[in-house]
Amino acid sequence: MNERKVLTPAQRRALLSTPAGWLACGFGSGLAPVAQGTFGSLAALVPWLLLRECSLPINLLVIAVGFAIGVWACDVAGRALEVDDHRSLVWDEFIGQWIALLPALVAPWWSVVLGFVLFRLFDVWKPWPIRYLDRHLKGGLGVMVDDVVAGIFAAGLGVLALALQA
């Protein structure tokens, strides 16, 4: 099955009927008709508003646990869809977006927009090593890792932009 193929109604129902599928598709945000990654990244902002109120160690713990659960959920959902990284699987956007927004924990609100845009840029552009990881890692780990690196790149560039602004 091609990763660009639209899900059938039966596949959509099956995806939403299991905890792994529900999580992997970002609580349904990955079922948007277009721009699933962007919709997943936007949906990630809702729980991030709660994370923003927590300390950096709590954020890092949530990201680490979310990553581990995401590897499992995206692997299970990908196998059910018979595709390693179907575009409807957007839990990786949640984790990558939360990483990209780490600098915004101690920065002005405009840094949230910066983190969002930078993450989407790196996630779509996929410079090395993101593209390499995206193409060579399979299963749930492959779904998750490229977005983690995109989030790290976005956070790093965000820190640099904030430092230059200060």
mmCIF file with all atom_site columns, C-alpha atoms in Angstrom:
data_model
loop_
_atom_site.group_PDB
_atom_site.id
_atom_site.type_symbol
_atom_site.label_atom_id
_atom_site.label_alt_id
_atom_site.label_comp_id
_atom_site.label_asym_id
_atom_site.label_entity_id
_atom_site.label_seq_id
_atom_site.pdbx_PDB_ins_code
_atom_site.Cartn_x
_atom_site.Cartn_y
_atom_site.Cartn_z
_atom_site.occupancy
_atom_site.B_iso_or_equiv
_atom_site.pdbx_formal_charge
_atom_site.auth_seq_id
_atom_site.auth_comp_id
_atom_site.auth_asym_id
_atom_site.auth_atom_id
_atom_site.pdbx_PDB_model_num
ATOM 1   C CA . MET A 1 1   ? 0.000   0.000  0.000  1.00 0.00 ? 1   MET A CA 1
ATOM 2   C CA . ASN A 1 2   ? 1.325   3.432  -0.954 1.00 0.00 ? 2   ASN A CA 1
ATOM 3   C CA . GLU A 1 3   ? 1.831   5.851  1.954  1.00 0.00 ? 3   GLU A CA 1
ATOM 4   C CA . ARG A 1 4   ? -0.053  8.557  -0.008 1.00 0.00 ? 4   ARG A CA 1
ATOM 5   C CA . LYS A 1 5   ? -3.167  6.433  -0.447 1.00 0.00 ? 5   LYS A CA 1
ATOM 6   C CA . VAL A 1 6   ? -6.320  7.796  1.146  1.00 0.00 ? 6   VAL A CA 1
ATOM 7   C CA . LEU A 1 7   ? -7.728  5.640  3.919  1.00 0.00 ? 7   LEU A CA 1
ATOM 8   C CA . THR A 1 8   ? -10.945 3.790  3.250  1.00 0.00 ? 8   THR A CA 1
ATOM 9   C CA . PRO A 1 9   ? -13.843 4.369  5.665  1.00 0.00 ? 9   PRO A CA 1
ATOM 10  C CA . ALA A 1 10  ? -13.184 0.897  7.102  1.00 0.00 ? 10  ALA A CA 1
ATOM 11  C CA . GLN A 1 11  ? -9.504  1.741  7.682  1.00 0.00 ? 11  GLN A CA 1
ATOM 12  C CA . ARG A 1 12  ? -10.465 5.019  9.356  1.00 0.00 ? 12  ARG A CA 1
ATOM 13  C CA . ARG A 1 13  ? -12.895 3.229  11.683 1.00 0.00 ? 13  ARG A CA 1
ATOM 14  C CA . ALA A 1 14  ? -10.311 0.532  12.439 1.00 0.00 ? 14  ALA A CA 1
ATOM 15  C CA . LEU A 1 15  ? -7.657  3.153  13.191 1.00 0.00 ? 15  LEU A CA 1
ATOM 16  C CA . LEU A 1 16  ? -9.934  5.020  15.597 1.00 0.00 ? 16  LEU A CA 1
ATOM 17  C CA . SER A 1 17  ? -11.178 1.836  17.291 1.00 0.00 ? 17  SER A CA 1
ATOM 18  C CA . THR A 1 18  ? -7.891  0.932  19.004 1.00 0.00 ? 18  THR A CA 1
ATOM 19  C CA . PRO A 1 19  ? -5.854  2.869  21.567 1.00 0.00 ? 19  PRO A CA 1
ATOM 20  C CA . ALA A 1 20  ? -2.736  2.551  19.387 1.00 0.00 ? 20  ALA A CA 1
ATOM 21  C CA . GLY A 1 21  ? -4.538  3.828  16.301 1.00 0.00 ? 21  GLY A CA 1
ATOM 22  C CA . TRP A 1 22  ? -6.263  6.645  18.186 1.00 0.00 ? 22  TRP A CA 1
ATOM 23  C CA . LEU A 1 23  ? -2.936  7.853  19.557 1.00 0.00 ? 23  LEU A CA 1
ATOM 24  C CA . ALA A 1 24  ? -0.980  7.292  16.325 1.00 0.00 ? 24  ALA A CA 1
ATOM 25  C CA . CYS A 1 25  ? -3.446  9.406  14.334 1.00 0.00 ? 25  CYS A CA 1
ATOM 26  C CA . GLY A 1 26  ? -3.165  12.216 16.879 1.00 0.00 ? 26  GLY A CA 1
ATOM 27  C CA . PHE A 1 27  ? -6.637  11.741 18.381 1.00 0.00 ? 27  PHE A CA 1
ATOM 28  C CA . GLY A 1 28  ? -8.114  12.025 14.895 1.00 0.00 ? 28  GLY A CA 1
ATOM 29  C CA . SER A 1 29  ? -6.137  15.063 13.709 1.00 0.00 ? 29  SER A CA 1
ATOM 30  C CA . GLY A 1 30  ? -4.233  12.891 11.228 1.00 0.00 ? 30  GLY A CA 1
ATOM 31  C CA . LEU A 1 31  ? -7.478  12.087 9.451  1.00 0.00 ? 31  LEU A CA 1
ATOM 32  C CA . ALA A 1 32  ? -7.747  15.601 8.014  1.00 0.00 ? 32  ALA A CA 1
ATOM 33  C CA . PRO A 1 33  ? -8.317  15.491 4.242  1.00 0.00 ? 33  PRO A CA 1
ATOM 34  C CA . VAL A 1 34  ? -5.137  17.507 3.497  1.00 0.00 ? 34  VAL A CA 1
ATOM 35  C CA . ALA A 1 35  ? -1.972  18.634 5.309  1.00 0.00 ? 35  ALA A CA 1
ATOM 36  C CA . GLN A 1 36  ? -2.194  15.926 7.968  1.00 0.00 ? 36  GLN A CA 1
ATOM 37  C CA . GLY A 1 37  ? 1.209   16.835 9.420  1.00 0.00 ? 37  GLY A CA 1
ATOM 38  C CA . THR A 1 38  ? 0.178   20.453 9.848  1.00 0.00 ? 38  THR A CA 1
ATOM 39  C CA . PHE A 1 39  ? -3.136  19.456 11.432 1.00 0.00 ? 39  PHE A CA 1
ATOM 40  C CA . GLY A 1 40  ? -1.251  17.087 13.755 1.00 0.00 ? 40  GLY A CA 1
ATOM 41  C CA . SER A 1 41  ? 1.174   19.867 14.698 1.00 0.00 ? 41  SER A CA 1
ATOM 42  C CA . LEU A 1 42  ? -1.730  22.240 15.378 1.00 0.00 ? 42  LEU A CA 1
ATOM 43  C CA . ALA A 1 43  ? -3.470  19.604 17.505 1.00 0.00 ? 43  ALA A CA 1
ATOM 44  C CA . ALA A 1 44  ? -0.225  19.148 19.465 1.00 0.00 ? 44  ALA A CA 1
ATOM 45  C CA . LEU A 1 45  ? -0.525  22.745 20.665 1.00 0.00 ? 45  LEU A CA 1
ATOM 46  C CA . VAL A 1 46  ? -3.588  21.917 22.788 1.00 0.00 ? 46  VAL A CA 1
ATOM 47  C CA . PRO A 1 47  ? -1.845  19.557 25.253 1.00 0.00 ? 47  PRO A CA 1
ATOM 48  C CA . TRP A 1 48  ? 1.295   21.703 24.983 1.00 0.00 ? 48  TRP A CA 1
ATOM 49  C CA . LEU A 1 49  ? -0.622  24.570 26.616 1.00 0.00 ? 49  LEU A CA 1
ATOM 50  C CA . LEU A 1 50  ? -0.754  22.365 29.721 1.00 0.00 ? 50  LEU A CA 1
ATOM 51  C CA . LEU A 1 51  ? 2.890   21.331 29.336 1.00 0.00 ? 51  LEU A CA 1
ATOM 52  C CA . ARG A 1 52  ? 3.897   24.997 29.146 1.00 0.00 ? 52  ARG A CA 1
ATOM 53  C CA . GLU A 1 53  ? 2.878   25.326 32.787 1.00 0.00 ? 53  GLU A CA 1
ATOM 54  C CA . CYS A 1 54  ? 5.220   22.486 33.812 1.00 0.00 ? 54  CYS A CA 1
ATOM 55  C CA . SER A 1 55  ? 8.947   22.498 34.470 1.00 0.00 ? 55  SER A CA 1
ATOM 56  C CA . LEU A 1 56  ? 11.560  21.533 31.893 1.00 0.00 ? 56  LEU A CA 1
ATOM 57  C CA . PRO A 1 57  ? 12.206  18.139 33.578 1.00 0.00 ? 57  PRO A CA 1
ATOM 58  C CA . ILE A 1 58  ? 8.474   17.318 33.430 1.00 0.00 ? 58  ILE A CA 1
ATOM 59  C CA . ASN A 1 59  ? 8.358   18.353 29.757 1.00 0.00 ? 59  ASN A CA 1
ATOM 60  C CA . LEU A 1 60  ? 11.356  16.147 28.976 1.00 0.00 ? 60  LEU A CA 1
ATOM 61  C CA . LEU A 1 61  ? 9.766   13.222 30.828 1.00 0.00 ? 61  LEU A CA 1
ATOM 62  C CA . VAL A 1 62  ? 6.476   13.629 28.946 1.00 0.00 ? 62  VAL A CA 1
ATOM 63  C CA . ILE A 1 63  ? 8.368   13.832 25.646 1.00 0.00 ? 63  ILE A CA 1
ATOM 64  C CA . ALA A 1 64  ? 10.431  10.709 26.449 1.00 0.00 ? 64  ALA A CA 1
ATOM 65  C CA . VAL A 1 65  ? 7.389   8.688  27.529 1.00 0.00 ? 65  VAL A CA 1
ATOM 66  C CA . GLY A 1 66  ? 5.388   10.030 24.570 1.00 0.00 ? 66  GLY A CA 1
ATOM 67  C CA . PHE A 1 67  ? 8.190   8.992  22.234 1.00 0.00 ? 67  PHE A CA 1
ATOM 68  C CA . ALA A 1 68  ? 8.317   5.441  23.623 1.00 0.00 ? 68  ALA A CA 1
ATOM 69  C CA . ILE A 1 69  ? 4.541   5.036  23.487 1.00 0.00 ? 69  ILE A CA 1
ATOM 70  C CA . GLY A 1 70  ? 4.550   6.591  20.006 1.00 0.00 ? 70  GLY A CA 1
ATOM 71  C CA . VAL A 1 71  ? 7.045   4.040  18.691 1.00 0.00 ? 71  VAL A CA 1
ATOM 72  C CA . TRP A 1 72  ? 4.678   1.298  19.837 1.00 0.00 ? 72  TRP A CA 1
ATOM 73  C CA . ALA A 1 73  ? 1.459   3.001  18.655 1.00 0.00 ? 73  ALA A CA 1
ATOM 74  C CA . CYS A 1 74  ? 2.813   3.980  15.233 1.00 0.00 ? 74  CYS A CA 1
ATOM 75  C CA . ASP A 1 75  ? 4.253   0.496  14.740 1.00 0.00 ? 75  ASP A CA 1
ATOM 76  C CA . VAL A 1 76  ? 0.925   -1.162 15.578 1.00 0.00 ? 76  VAL A CA 1
ATOM 77  C CA . ALA A 1 77  ? -1.078  1.292  13.449 1.00 0.00 ? 77  ALA A CA 1
ATOM 78  C CA . GLY A 1 78  ? 1.379   1.098  10.552 1.00 0.00 ? 78  GLY A CA 1
ATOM 79  C CA . ARG A 1 79  ? 1.189   -2.687 10.509 1.00 0.00 ? 79  ARG A CA 1
ATOM 80  C CA . ALA A 1 80  ? -2.617  -2.524 10.592 1.00 0.00 ? 80  ALA A CA 1
ATOM 81  C CA . LEU A 1 81  ? -2.566  -0.123 7.617  1.00 0.00 ? 81  LEU A CA 1
ATOM 82  C CA . GLU A 1 82  ? 0.203   -2.151 5.919  1.00 0.00 ? 82  GLU A CA 1
ATOM 83  C CA . VAL A 1 83  ? 2.323   1.021  5.612  1.00 0.00 ? 83  VAL A CA 1
ATOM 84  C CA . ASP A 1 84  ? 5.293   1.991  7.791  1.00 0.00 ? 84  ASP A CA 1
ATOM 85  C CA . ASP A 1 85  ? 4.595   5.731  7.786  1.00 0.00 ? 85  ASP A CA 1
ATOM 86  C CA . HIS A 1 86  ? 1.131   6.532  6.472  1.00 0.00 ? 86  HIS A CA 1
ATOM 87  C CA . ARG A 1 87  ? 0.445   10.268 6.376  1.00 0.00 ? 87  ARG A CA 1
ATOM 88  C CA . SER A 1 88  ? -2.434  9.838  8.851  1.00 0.00 ? 88  SER A CA 1
ATOM 89  C CA . LEU A 1 89  ? 0.025   8.757  11.583 1.00 0.00 ? 89  LEU A CA 1
ATOM 90  C CA . VAL A 1 90  ? 0.824   12.096 13.222 1.00 0.00 ? 90  VAL A CA 1
ATOM 91  C CA . TRP A 1 91  ? 1.797   11.279 16.807 1.00 0.00 ? 91  TRP A CA 1
ATOM 92  C CA . ASP A 1 92  ? 5.372   11.955 15.672 1.00 0.00 ? 92  ASP A CA 1
ATOM 93  C CA . GLU A 1 93  ? 4.290   15.546 14.945 1.00 0.00 ? 93  GLU A CA 1
ATOM 94  C CA . PHE A 1 94  ? 3.104   15.880 18.542 1.00 0.00 ? 94  PHE A CA 1
ATOM 95  C CA . ILE A 1 95  ? 6.470   14.821 19.944 1.00 0.00 ? 95  ILE A CA 1
ATOM 96  C CA . GLY A 1 96  ? 8.518   16.786 17.406 1.00 0.00 ? 96  GLY A CA 1
ATOM 97  C CA . GLN A 1 97  ? 6.396   19.888 17.976 1.00 0.00 ? 97  GLN A CA 1
ATOM 98  C CA . TRP A 1 98  ? 6.781   19.625 21.753 1.00 0.00 ? 98  TRP A CA 1
ATOM 99  C CA . ILE A 1 99  ? 10.562  19.399 21.332 1.00 0.00 ? 99  ILE A CA 1
ATOM 100 C CA . ALA A 1 100 ? 10.539  22.414 19.009 1.00 0.00 ? 100 ALA A CA 1
ATOM 101 C CA . LEU A 1 101 ? 8.547   24.359 21.610 1.00 0.00 ? 101 LEU A CA 1
ATOM 102 C CA . LEU A 1 102 ? 10.930  23.689 24.511 1.00 0.00 ? 102 LEU A CA 1
ATOM 103 C CA . PRO A 1 103 ? 12.546  27.159 24.121 1.00 0.00 ? 103 PRO A CA 1
ATOM 104 C CA . ALA A 1 104 ? 9.064   28.706 24.368 1.00 0.00 ? 104 ALA A CA 1
ATOM 105 C CA . LEU A 1 105 ? 8.826   27.478 27.973 1.00 0.00 ? 105 LEU A CA 1
ATOM 106 C CA . VAL A 1 106 ? 10.971  30.452 29.020 1.00 0.00 ? 106 VAL A CA 1
ATOM 107 C CA . ALA A 1 107 ? 10.397  32.841 26.122 1.00 0.00 ? 107 ALA A CA 1
ATOM 108 C CA . PRO A 1 108 ? 7.702   35.260 24.933 1.00 0.00 ? 108 PRO A CA 1
ATOM 109 C CA . TRP A 1 109 ? 4.543   33.936 23.296 1.00 0.00 ? 109 TRP A CA 1
ATOM 110 C CA . TRP A 1 110 ? 5.753   34.832 19.789 1.00 0.00 ? 110 TRP A CA 1
ATOM 111 C CA . SER A 1 111 ? 8.335   32.069 20.215 1.00 0.00 ? 111 SER A CA 1
ATOM 112 C CA . VAL A 1 112 ? 5.469   29.558 20.007 1.00 0.00 ? 112 VAL A CA 1
ATOM 113 C CA . VAL A 1 113 ? 4.781   30.710 16.444 1.00 0.00 ? 113 VAL A CA 1
ATOM 114 C CA . LEU A 1 114 ? 8.505   30.566 15.692 1.00 0.00 ? 114 LEU A CA 1
ATOM 115 C CA . GLY A 1 115 ? 8.790   27.013 17.060 1.00 0.00 ? 115 GLY A CA 1
ATOM 116 C CA . PHE A 1 116 ? 5.712   25.880 15.147 1.00 0.00 ? 116 PHE A CA 1
ATOM 117 C CA . VAL A 1 117 ? 6.926   27.325 11.838 1.00 0.00 ? 117 VAL A CA 1
ATOM 118 C CA . LEU A 1 118 ? 10.499  26.061 12.258 1.00 0.00 ? 118 LEU A CA 1
ATOM 119 C CA . PHE A 1 119 ? 9.309   22.552 13.091 1.00 0.00 ? 119 PHE A CA 1
ATOM 120 C CA . ARG A 1 120 ? 6.999   22.434 10.066 1.00 0.00 ? 120 ARG A CA 1
ATOM 121 C CA . LEU A 1 121 ? 9.829   23.756 7.889  1.00 0.00 ? 121 LEU A CA 1
ATOM 122 C CA . PHE A 1 122 ? 12.286  21.072 9.014  1.00 0.00 ? 122 PHE A CA 1
ATOM 123 C CA . ASP A 1 123 ? 9.624   18.347 8.915  1.00 0.00 ? 123 ASP A CA 1
ATOM 124 C CA . VAL A 1 124 ? 8.682   19.166 5.312  1.00 0.00 ? 124 VAL A CA 1
ATOM 125 C CA . TRP A 1 125 ? 12.145  20.111 4.008  1.00 0.00 ? 125 TRP A CA 1
ATOM 126 C CA . LYS A 1 126 ? 13.896  17.166 5.712  1.00 0.00 ? 126 LYS A CA 1
ATOM 127 C CA . PRO A 1 127 ? 17.544  18.255 5.480  1.00 0.00 ? 127 PRO A CA 1
ATOM 128 C CA . TRP A 1 128 ? 20.237  15.686 6.304  1.00 0.00 ? 128 TRP A CA 1
ATOM 129 C CA . PRO A 1 129 ? 20.073  13.633 8.542  1.00 0.00 ? 129 PRO A CA 1
ATOM 130 C CA . ILE A 1 130 ? 16.277  13.921 8.777  1.00 0.00 ? 130 ILE A CA 1
ATOM 131 C CA . ARG A 1 131 ? 15.708  12.696 5.211  1.00 0.00 ? 131 ARG A CA 1
ATOM 132 C CA . TYR A 1 132 ? 18.182  9.837  5.707  1.00 0.00 ? 132 TYR A CA 1
ATOM 133 C CA . LEU A 1 133 ? 16.412  8.698  8.892  1.00 0.00 ? 133 LEU A CA 1
ATOM 134 C CA . ASP A 1 134 ? 12.998  9.046  7.239  1.00 0.00 ? 134 ASP A CA 1
ATOM 135 C CA . ARG A 1 135 ? 14.066  6.813  4.343  1.00 0.00 ? 135 ARG A CA 1
ATOM 136 C CA . HIS A 1 136 ? 16.099  4.186  6.194  1.00 0.00 ? 136 HIS A CA 1
ATOM 137 C CA . LEU A 1 137 ? 14.373  3.531  9.518  1.00 0.00 ? 137 LEU A CA 1
ATOM 138 C CA . LYS A 1 138 ? 11.210  1.460  9.406  1.00 0.00 ? 138 LYS A CA 1
ATOM 139 C CA . GLY A 1 139 ? 8.339   0.703  11.735 1.00 0.00 ? 139 GLY A CA 1
ATOM 140 C CA . GLY A 1 140 ? 7.333   2.838  14.678 1.00 0.00 ? 140 GLY A CA 1
ATOM 141 C CA . LEU A 1 141 ? 10.898  3.972  15.315 1.00 0.00 ? 141 LEU A CA 1
ATOM 142 C CA . GLY A 1 142 ? 11.174  5.184  11.737 1.00 0.00 ? 142 GLY A CA 1
ATOM 143 C CA . VAL A 1 143 ? 7.917   7.120  12.057 1.00 0.00 ? 143 VAL A CA 1
ATOM 144 C CA . MET A 1 144 ? 9.074   8.859  15.223 1.00 0.00 ? 144 MET A CA 1
ATOM 145 C CA . VAL A 1 145 ? 12.805  9.548  14.876 1.00 0.00 ? 145 VAL A CA 1
ATOM 146 C CA . ASP A 1 146 ? 12.831  11.916 11.905 1.00 0.00 ? 146 ASP A CA 1
ATOM 147 C CA . ASP A 1 147 ? 10.339  14.213 13.646 1.00 0.00 ? 147 ASP A CA 1
ATOM 148 C CA . VAL A 1 148 ? 12.362  14.131 16.861 1.00 0.00 ? 148 VAL A CA 1
ATOM 149 C CA . VAL A 1 149 ? 15.409  15.324 14.910 1.00 0.00 ? 149 VAL A CA 1
ATOM 150 C CA . ALA A 1 150 ? 13.295  17.957 13.121 1.00 0.00 ? 150 ALA A CA 1
ATOM 151 C CA . GLY A 1 151 ? 12.136  19.139 16.557 1.00 0.00 ? 151 GLY A CA 1
ATOM 152 C CA . ILE A 1 152 ? 15.716  19.294 17.826 1.00 0.00 ? 152 ILE A CA 1
ATOM 153 C CA . PHE A 1 153 ? 16.790  21.308 14.775 1.00 0.00 ? 153 PHE A CA 1
ATOM 154 C CA . ALA A 1 154 ? 13.828  23.672 15.227 1.00 0.00 ? 154 ALA A CA 1
ATOM 155 C CA . ALA A 1 155 ? 14.530  24.088 18.952 1.00 0.00 ? 155 ALA A CA 1
ATOM 156 C CA . GLY A 1 156 ? 18.209  24.788 18.262 1.00 0.00 ? 156 GLY A CA 1
ATOM 157 C CA . LEU A 1 157 ? 17.413  27.406 15.656 1.00 0.00 ? 157 LEU A CA 1
ATOM 158 C CA . GLY A 1 158 ? 14.749  28.841 17.953 1.00 0.00 ? 158 GLY A CA 1
ATOM 159 C CA . VAL A 1 159 ? 17.272  29.236 20.780 1.00 0.00 ? 159 VAL A CA 1
ATOM 160 C CA . LEU A 1 160 ? 19.645  30.970 18.368 1.00 0.00 ? 160 LEU A CA 1
ATOM 161 C CA . ALA A 1 161 ? 16.895  33.341 17.180 1.00 0.00 ? 161 ALA A CA 1
ATOM 162 C CA . LEU A 1 162 ? 15.918  34.135 20.770 1.00 0.00 ? 162 LEU A CA 1
ATOM 163 C CA . ALA A 1 163 ? 19.557  34.784 21.710 1.00 0.00 ? 163 ALA A CA 1
ATOM 164 C CA . LEU A 1 164 ? 20.015  37.130 18.747 1.00 0.00 ? 164 LEU A CA 1
ATOM 165 C CA . GLN A 1 165 ? 16.793  38.939 19.661 1.00 0.00 ? 165 GLN A CA 1
ATOM 166 C CA . ALA A 1 166 ? 17.906  39.530 23.266 1.00 0.00 ? 166 ALA A CA 1
#
